[in-house]
C-alpha positions as a Markdown table, in Angstrom:
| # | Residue | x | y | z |
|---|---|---|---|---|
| 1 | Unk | -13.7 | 16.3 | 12.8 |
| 2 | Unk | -10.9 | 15.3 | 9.6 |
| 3 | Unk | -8.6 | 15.5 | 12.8 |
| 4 | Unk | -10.3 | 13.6 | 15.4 |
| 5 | Unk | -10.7 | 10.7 | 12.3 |
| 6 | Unk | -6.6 | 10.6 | 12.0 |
| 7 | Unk | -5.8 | 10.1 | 15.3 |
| 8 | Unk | -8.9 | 7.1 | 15.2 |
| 9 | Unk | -6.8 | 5.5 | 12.2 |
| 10 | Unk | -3.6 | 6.4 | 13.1 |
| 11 | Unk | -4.7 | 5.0 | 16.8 |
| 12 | Unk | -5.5 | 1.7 | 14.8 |
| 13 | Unk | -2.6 | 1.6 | 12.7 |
| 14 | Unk | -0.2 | 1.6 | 15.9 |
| 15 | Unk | -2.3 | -1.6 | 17.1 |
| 16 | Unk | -2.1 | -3.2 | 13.8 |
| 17 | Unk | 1.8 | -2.7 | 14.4 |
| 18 | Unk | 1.7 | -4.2 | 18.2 |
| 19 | Unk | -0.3 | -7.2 | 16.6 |
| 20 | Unk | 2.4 | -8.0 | 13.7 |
| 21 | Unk | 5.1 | -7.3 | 16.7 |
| 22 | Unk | 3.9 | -9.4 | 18.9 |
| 23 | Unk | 3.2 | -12.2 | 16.1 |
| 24 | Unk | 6.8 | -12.2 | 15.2 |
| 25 | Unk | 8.5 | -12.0 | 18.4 |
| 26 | Unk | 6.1 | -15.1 | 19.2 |
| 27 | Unk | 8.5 | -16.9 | 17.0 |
| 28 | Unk | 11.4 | -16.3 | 19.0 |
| 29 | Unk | 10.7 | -15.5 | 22.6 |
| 30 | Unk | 8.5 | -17.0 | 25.6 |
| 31 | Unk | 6.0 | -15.0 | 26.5 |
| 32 | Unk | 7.9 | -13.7 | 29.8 |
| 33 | Unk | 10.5 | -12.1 | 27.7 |
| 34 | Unk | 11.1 | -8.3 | 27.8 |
| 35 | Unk | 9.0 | -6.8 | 24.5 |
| 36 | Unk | 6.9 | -9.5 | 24.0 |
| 37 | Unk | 5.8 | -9.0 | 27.9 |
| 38 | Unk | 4.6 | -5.9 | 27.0 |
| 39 | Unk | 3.1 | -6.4 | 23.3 |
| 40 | Unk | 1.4 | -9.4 | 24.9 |
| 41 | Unk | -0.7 | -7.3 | 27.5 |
| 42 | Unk | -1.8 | -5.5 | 24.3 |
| 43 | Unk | -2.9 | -8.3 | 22.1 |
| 44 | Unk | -4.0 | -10.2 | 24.6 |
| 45 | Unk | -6.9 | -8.1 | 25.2 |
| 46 | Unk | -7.6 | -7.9 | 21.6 |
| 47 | Unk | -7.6 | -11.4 | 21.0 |
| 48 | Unk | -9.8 | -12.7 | 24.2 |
| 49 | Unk | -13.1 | -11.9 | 22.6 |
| 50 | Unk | -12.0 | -13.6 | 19.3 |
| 51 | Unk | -10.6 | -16.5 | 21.0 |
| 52 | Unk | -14.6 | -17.1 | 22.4 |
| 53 | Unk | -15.1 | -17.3 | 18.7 |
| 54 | Unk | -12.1 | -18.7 | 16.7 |
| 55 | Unk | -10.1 | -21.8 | 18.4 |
| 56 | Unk | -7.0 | -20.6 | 19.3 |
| 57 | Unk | -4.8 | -23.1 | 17.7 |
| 58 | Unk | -5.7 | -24.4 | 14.1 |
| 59 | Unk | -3.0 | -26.6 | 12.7 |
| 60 | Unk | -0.7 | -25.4 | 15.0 |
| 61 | Unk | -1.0 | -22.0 | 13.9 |
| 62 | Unk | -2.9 | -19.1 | 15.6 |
| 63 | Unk | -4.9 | -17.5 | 13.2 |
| 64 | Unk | -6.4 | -14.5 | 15.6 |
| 65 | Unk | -3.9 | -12.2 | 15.1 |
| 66 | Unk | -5.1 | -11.9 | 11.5 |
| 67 | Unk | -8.8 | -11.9 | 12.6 |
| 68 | Unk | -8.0 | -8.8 | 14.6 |
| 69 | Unk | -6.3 | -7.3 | 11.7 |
| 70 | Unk | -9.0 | -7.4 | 9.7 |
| 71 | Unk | -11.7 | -6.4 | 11.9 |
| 72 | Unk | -9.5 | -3.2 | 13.0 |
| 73 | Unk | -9.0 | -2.4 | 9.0 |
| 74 | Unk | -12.6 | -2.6 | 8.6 |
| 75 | Unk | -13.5 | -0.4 | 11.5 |
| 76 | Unk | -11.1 | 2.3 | 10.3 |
| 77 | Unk | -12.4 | 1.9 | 7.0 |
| 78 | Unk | -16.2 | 2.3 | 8.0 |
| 79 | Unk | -15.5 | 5.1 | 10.3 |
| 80 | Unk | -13.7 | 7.0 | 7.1 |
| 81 | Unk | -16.3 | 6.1 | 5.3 |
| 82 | Unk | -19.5 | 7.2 | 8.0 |
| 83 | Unk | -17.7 | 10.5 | 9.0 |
| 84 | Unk | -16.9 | 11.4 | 4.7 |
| 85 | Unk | -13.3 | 12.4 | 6.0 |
């Protein structure tokens, strides 16, 4: 089971990584371009549930990105924390 809970969190981490990626290659590059392409078909998922939720835009800044953050940290912590690995 302790194995099955690290590939979970390590699963989560790795999205975590796409998220901050994408965020910061947001700054520099259209959405069309070659990584950001790709990280976007991630995130994008990710953040269309939120979005229903949070506006997109606040201040000109797009606050999902951290939303999603911290729901996926608190998923990996509560399944740590339910399975006692």
């Amino acid at each position: 089971m302790e194995v099955f809970v690290l590939l979970v969190i390590k699963f989560l981490d790795a999205l975590v990584m796409v998220i901050i990626v994408d965020a910061l290659l947001s700054w520099f590059q259209g959405p069309e371009a070659f990584p950001r392409r790709y990280t976007g078909m991630l995130t994008s998922q990710l953040y269309r549930p939120i979005h229903m939720v949070v506006r997109p835009v606040i201040g000109g800044m797009d606050l999902t990105p951290i939303v999603v953050i911290v729901i996926l940290n608190l998923l990996g912590q509560g399944l740590v924390k339910a399975l006692g690995a």
